[in-house]
PDB file of C-alpha atoms (C1' of nucleotides) in Angstrom:
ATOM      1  CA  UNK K   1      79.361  29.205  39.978  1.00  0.00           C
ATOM      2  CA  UNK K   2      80.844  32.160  41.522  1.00  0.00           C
ATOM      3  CA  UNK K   3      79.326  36.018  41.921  1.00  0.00           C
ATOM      4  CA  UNK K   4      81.195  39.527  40.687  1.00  0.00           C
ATOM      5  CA  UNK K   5      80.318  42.808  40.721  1.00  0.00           C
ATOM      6  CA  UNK K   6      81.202  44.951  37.606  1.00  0.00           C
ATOM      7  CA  UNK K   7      81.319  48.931  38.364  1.00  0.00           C
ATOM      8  CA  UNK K   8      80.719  51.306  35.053  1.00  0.00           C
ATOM      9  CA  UNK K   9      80.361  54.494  34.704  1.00  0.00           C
ATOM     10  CA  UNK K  10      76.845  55.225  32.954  1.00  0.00           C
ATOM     11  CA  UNK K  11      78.207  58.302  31.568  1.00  0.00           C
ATOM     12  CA  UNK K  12      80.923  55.952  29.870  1.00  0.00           C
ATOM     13  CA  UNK K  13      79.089  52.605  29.533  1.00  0.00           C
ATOM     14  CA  UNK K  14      75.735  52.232  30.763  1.00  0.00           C
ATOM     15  CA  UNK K  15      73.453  49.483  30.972  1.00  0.00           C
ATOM     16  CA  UNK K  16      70.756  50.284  28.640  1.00  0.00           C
ATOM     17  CA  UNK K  17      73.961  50.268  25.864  1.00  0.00           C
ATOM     18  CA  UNK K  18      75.110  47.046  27.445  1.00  0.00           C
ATOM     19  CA  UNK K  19      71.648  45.704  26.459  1.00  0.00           C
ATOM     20  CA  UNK K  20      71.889  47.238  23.060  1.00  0.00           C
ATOM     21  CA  UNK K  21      74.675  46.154  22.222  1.00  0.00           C
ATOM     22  CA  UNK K  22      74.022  42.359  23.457  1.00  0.00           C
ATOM     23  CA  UNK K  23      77.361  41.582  24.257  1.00  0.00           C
ATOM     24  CA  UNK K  24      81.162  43.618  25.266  1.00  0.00           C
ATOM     25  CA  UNK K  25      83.974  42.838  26.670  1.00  0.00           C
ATOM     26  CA  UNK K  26      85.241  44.261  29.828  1.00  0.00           C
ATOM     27  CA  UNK K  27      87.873  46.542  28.896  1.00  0.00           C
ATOM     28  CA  UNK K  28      90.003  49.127  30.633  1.00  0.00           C
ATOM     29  CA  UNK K  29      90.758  47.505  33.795  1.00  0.00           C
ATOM     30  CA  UNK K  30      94.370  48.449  34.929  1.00  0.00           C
ATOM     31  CA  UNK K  31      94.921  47.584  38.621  1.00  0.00           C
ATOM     32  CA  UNK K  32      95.786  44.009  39.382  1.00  0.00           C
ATOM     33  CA  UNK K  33      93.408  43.103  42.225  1.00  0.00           C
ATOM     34  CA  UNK K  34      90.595  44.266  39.404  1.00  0.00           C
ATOM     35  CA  UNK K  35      92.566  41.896  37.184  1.00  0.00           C
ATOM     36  CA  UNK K  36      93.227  39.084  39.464  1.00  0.00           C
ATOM     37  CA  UNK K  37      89.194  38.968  39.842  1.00  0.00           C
ATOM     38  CA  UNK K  38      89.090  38.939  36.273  1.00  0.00           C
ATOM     39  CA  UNK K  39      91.100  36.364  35.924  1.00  0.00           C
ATOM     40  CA  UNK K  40      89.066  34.422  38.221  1.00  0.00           C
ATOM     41  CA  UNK K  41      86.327  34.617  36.255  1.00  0.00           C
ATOM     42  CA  UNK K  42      84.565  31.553  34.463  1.00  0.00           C
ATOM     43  CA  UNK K  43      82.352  31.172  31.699  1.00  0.00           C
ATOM     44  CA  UNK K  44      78.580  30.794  33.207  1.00  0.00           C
ATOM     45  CA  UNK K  45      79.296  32.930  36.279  1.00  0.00           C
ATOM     46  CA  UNK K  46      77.200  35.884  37.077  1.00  0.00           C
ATOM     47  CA  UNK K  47      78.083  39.504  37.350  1.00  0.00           C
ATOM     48  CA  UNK K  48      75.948  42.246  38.677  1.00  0.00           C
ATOM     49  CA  UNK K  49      75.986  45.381  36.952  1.00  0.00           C
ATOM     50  CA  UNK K  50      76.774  48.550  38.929  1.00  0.00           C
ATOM     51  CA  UNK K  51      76.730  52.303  38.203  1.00  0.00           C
ATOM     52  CA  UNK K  52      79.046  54.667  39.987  1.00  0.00           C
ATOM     53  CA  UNK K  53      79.125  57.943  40.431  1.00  0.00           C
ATOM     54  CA  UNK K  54      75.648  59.675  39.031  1.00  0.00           C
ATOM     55  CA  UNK K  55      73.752  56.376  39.701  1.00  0.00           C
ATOM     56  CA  UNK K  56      75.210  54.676  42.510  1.00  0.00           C
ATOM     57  CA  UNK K  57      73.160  50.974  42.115  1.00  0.00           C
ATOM     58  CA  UNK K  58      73.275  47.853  40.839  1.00  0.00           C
ATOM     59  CA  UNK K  59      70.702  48.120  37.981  1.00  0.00           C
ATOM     60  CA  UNK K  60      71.255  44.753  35.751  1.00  0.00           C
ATOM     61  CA  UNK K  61      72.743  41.480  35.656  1.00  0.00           C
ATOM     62  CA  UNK K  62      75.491  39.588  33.014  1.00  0.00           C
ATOM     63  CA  UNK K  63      76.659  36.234  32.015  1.00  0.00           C
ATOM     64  CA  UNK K  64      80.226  35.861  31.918  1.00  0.00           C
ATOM     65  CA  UNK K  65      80.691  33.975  27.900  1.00  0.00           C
ATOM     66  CA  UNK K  66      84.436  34.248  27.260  1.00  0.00           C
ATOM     67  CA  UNK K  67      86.965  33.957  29.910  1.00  0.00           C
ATOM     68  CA  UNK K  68      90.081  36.449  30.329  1.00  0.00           C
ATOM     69  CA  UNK K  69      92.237  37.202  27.250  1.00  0.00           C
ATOM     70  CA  UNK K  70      94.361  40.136  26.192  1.00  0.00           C
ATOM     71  CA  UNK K  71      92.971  43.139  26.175  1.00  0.00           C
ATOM     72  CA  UNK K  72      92.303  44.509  22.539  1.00  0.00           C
ATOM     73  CA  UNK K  73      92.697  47.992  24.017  1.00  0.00           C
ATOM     74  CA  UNK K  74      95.821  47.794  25.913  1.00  0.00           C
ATOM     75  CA  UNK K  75      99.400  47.649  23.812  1.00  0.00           C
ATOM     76  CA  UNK K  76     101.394  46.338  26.430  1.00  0.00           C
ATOM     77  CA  UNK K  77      99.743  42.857  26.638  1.00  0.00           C
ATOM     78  CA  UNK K  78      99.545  43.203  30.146  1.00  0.00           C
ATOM     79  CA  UNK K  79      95.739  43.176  31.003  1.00  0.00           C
ATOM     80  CA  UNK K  80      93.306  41.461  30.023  1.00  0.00           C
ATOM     81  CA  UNK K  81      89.583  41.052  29.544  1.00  0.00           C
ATOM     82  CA  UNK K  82      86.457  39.018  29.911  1.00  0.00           C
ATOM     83  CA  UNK K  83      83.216  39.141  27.292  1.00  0.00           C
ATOM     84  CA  UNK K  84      79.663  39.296  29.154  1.00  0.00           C
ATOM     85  CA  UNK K  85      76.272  39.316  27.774  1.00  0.00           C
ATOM     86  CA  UNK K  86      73.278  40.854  29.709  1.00  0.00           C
ATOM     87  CA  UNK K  87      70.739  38.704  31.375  1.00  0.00           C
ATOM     88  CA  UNK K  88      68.251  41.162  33.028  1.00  0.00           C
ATOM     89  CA  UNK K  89      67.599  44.539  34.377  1.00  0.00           C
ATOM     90  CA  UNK K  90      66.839  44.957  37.834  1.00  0.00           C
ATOM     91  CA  UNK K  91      62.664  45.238  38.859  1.00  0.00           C
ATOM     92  CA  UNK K  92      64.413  47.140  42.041  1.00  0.00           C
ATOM     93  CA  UNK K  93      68.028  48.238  41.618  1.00  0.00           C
ATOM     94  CA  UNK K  94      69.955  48.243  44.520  1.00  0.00           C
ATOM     95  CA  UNK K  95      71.357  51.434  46.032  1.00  0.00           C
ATOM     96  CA  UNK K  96      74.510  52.035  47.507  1.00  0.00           C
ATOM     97  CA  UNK K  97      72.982  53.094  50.465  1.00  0.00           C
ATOM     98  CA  UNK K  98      71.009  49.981  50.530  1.00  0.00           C
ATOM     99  CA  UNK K  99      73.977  48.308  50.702  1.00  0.00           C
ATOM    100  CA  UNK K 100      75.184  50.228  53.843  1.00  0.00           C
ATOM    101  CA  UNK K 101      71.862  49.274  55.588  1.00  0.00           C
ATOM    102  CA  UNK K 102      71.922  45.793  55.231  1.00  0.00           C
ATOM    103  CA  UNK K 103      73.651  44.114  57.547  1.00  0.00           C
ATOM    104  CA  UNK K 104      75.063  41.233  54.536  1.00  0.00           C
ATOM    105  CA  UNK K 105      75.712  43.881  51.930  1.00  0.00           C
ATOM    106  CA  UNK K 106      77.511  46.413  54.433  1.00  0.00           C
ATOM    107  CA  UNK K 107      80.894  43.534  54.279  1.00  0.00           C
ATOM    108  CA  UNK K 108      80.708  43.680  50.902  1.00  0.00           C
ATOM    109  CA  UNK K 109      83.489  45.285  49.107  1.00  0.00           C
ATOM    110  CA  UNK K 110      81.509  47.617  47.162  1.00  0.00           C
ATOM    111  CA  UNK K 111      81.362  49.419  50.437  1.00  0.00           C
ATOM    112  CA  UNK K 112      84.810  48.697  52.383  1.00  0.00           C
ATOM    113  CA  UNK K 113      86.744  48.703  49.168  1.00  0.00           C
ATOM    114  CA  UNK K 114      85.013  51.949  47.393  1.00  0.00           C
ATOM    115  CA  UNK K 115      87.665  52.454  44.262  1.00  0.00           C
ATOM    116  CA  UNK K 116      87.916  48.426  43.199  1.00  0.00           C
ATOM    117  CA  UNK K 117      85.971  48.100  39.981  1.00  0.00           C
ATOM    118  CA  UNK K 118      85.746  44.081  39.214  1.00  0.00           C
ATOM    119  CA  UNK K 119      84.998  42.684  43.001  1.00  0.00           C
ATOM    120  CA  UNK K 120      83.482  39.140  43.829  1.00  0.00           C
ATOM    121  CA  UNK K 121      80.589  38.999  45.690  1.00  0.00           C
ATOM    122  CA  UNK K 122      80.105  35.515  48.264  1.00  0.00           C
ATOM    123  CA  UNK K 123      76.862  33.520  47.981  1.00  0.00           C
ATOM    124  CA  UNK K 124      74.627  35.274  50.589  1.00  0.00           C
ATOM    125  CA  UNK K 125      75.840  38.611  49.381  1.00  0.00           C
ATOM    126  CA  UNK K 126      74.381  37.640  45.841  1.00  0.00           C
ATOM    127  CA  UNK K 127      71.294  35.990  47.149  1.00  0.00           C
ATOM    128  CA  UNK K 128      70.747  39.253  49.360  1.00  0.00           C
ATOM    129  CA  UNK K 129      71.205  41.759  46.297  1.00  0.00           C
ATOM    130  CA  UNK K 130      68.754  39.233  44.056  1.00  0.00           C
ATOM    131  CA  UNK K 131      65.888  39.927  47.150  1.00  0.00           C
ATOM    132  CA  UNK K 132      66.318  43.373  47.210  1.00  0.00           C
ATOM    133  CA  UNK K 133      66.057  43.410  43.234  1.00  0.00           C
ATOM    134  CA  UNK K 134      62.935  41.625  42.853  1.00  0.00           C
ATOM    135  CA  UNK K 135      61.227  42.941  46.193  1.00  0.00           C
TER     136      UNK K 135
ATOM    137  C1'  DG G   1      83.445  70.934  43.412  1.00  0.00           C
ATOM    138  C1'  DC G   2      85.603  68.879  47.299  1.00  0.00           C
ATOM    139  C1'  DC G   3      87.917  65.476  49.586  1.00  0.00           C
ATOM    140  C1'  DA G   4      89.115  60.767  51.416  1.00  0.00           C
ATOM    141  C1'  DA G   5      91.021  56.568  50.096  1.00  0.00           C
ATOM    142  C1'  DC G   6      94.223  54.391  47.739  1.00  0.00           C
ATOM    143  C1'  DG G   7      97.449  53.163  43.962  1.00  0.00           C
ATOM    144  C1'  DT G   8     101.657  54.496  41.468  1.00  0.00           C
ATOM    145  C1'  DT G   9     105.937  56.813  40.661  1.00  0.00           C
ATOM    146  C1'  DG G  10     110.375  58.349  41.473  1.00  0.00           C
ATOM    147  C1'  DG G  11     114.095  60.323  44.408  1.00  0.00           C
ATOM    148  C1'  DC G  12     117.066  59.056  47.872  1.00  0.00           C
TER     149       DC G  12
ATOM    150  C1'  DG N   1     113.258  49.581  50.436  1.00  0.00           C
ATOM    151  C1'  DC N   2     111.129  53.780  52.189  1.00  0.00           C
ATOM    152  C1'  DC N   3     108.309  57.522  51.667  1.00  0.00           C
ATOM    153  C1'  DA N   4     106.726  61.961  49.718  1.00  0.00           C
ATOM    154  C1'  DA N   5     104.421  63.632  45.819  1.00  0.00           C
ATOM    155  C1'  DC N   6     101.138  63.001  42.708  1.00  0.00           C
ATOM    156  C1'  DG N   7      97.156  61.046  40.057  1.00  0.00           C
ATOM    157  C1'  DT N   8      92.688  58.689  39.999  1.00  0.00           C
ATOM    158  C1'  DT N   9      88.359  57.023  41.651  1.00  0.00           C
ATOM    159  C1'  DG N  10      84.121  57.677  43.434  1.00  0.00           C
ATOM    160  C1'  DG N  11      80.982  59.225  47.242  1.00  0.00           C
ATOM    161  C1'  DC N  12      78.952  63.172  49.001  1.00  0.00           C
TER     162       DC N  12
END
DNA sequence: GCCAACGTTGGC
DNA sequence: GCCAACGTTGGC
């Protein structure tokens, strides 16, 4: 089972409406690494939630439930996205500047790769945000 | 609000 | 196919 990061906007889509709503699909993505990851995605992999901008952590975590398809929003038929249902919000969310300071985190491409919104995350970057989250 | 990084577009 | 111009993202 394989690890993602998701990056949202709270002012656009935040976490607490993630949770409301119970369910969404990831829409909106239009750059092709973003949608390669997508792609790669499989039903039962996680996804950490992320806020950019005013936020700047990882505040929740999602299920992957539906695996790419065409994007409802896009009239091309060129991208595509996933569905995702919320598991849990952070105890701890995780700062971008925690991130920087760990010595795991800091290869991540949340840092390196600053404007990439759907990024995978390797198995001891994952276990390392989970221990910061519950510390 | 500014700017760096980076992706895209279009002229040649 | 190259590269300058331009637009967007996101951290600060």
């Amino acid at each position: 089972m394989a690890n993602w990061l998701l990056k949202s906007e709270p002012t656009v889509y935040s976490f607490d409406q993630f949770l409301a709503d119970g369910t969404t699909y990831w829409d909106g993505v239009r750059n092709y690494q973003a949608r390669k990851n997508l792609r790669a995605m499989k039903k039962g992999d996680t996804a950490f939630f992320y806020h950019s901008n005013e936020d700047r952590q990882v505040v929740g975590t999602a299920e992957v439930t539906r695996e790419a398809y065409p994007d409802p929003t896009d009239d091309t038929d060129e991208w595509v996205v996933v569905d995702i249902k919320p598991l849990k919000r952070l105890v701890s969310p995780v700062s971008l500047h925690q991130f920087k300071m760990d010595s795991v985190l800091k290869h991540s491409a949340l840092v390196r790769q600053s404007r990439l919104s759907v990024m995978p995350l390797d198995p001891a970057q994952a276990k390392r945000i989970t221990e910061l989250a519950s510390a």
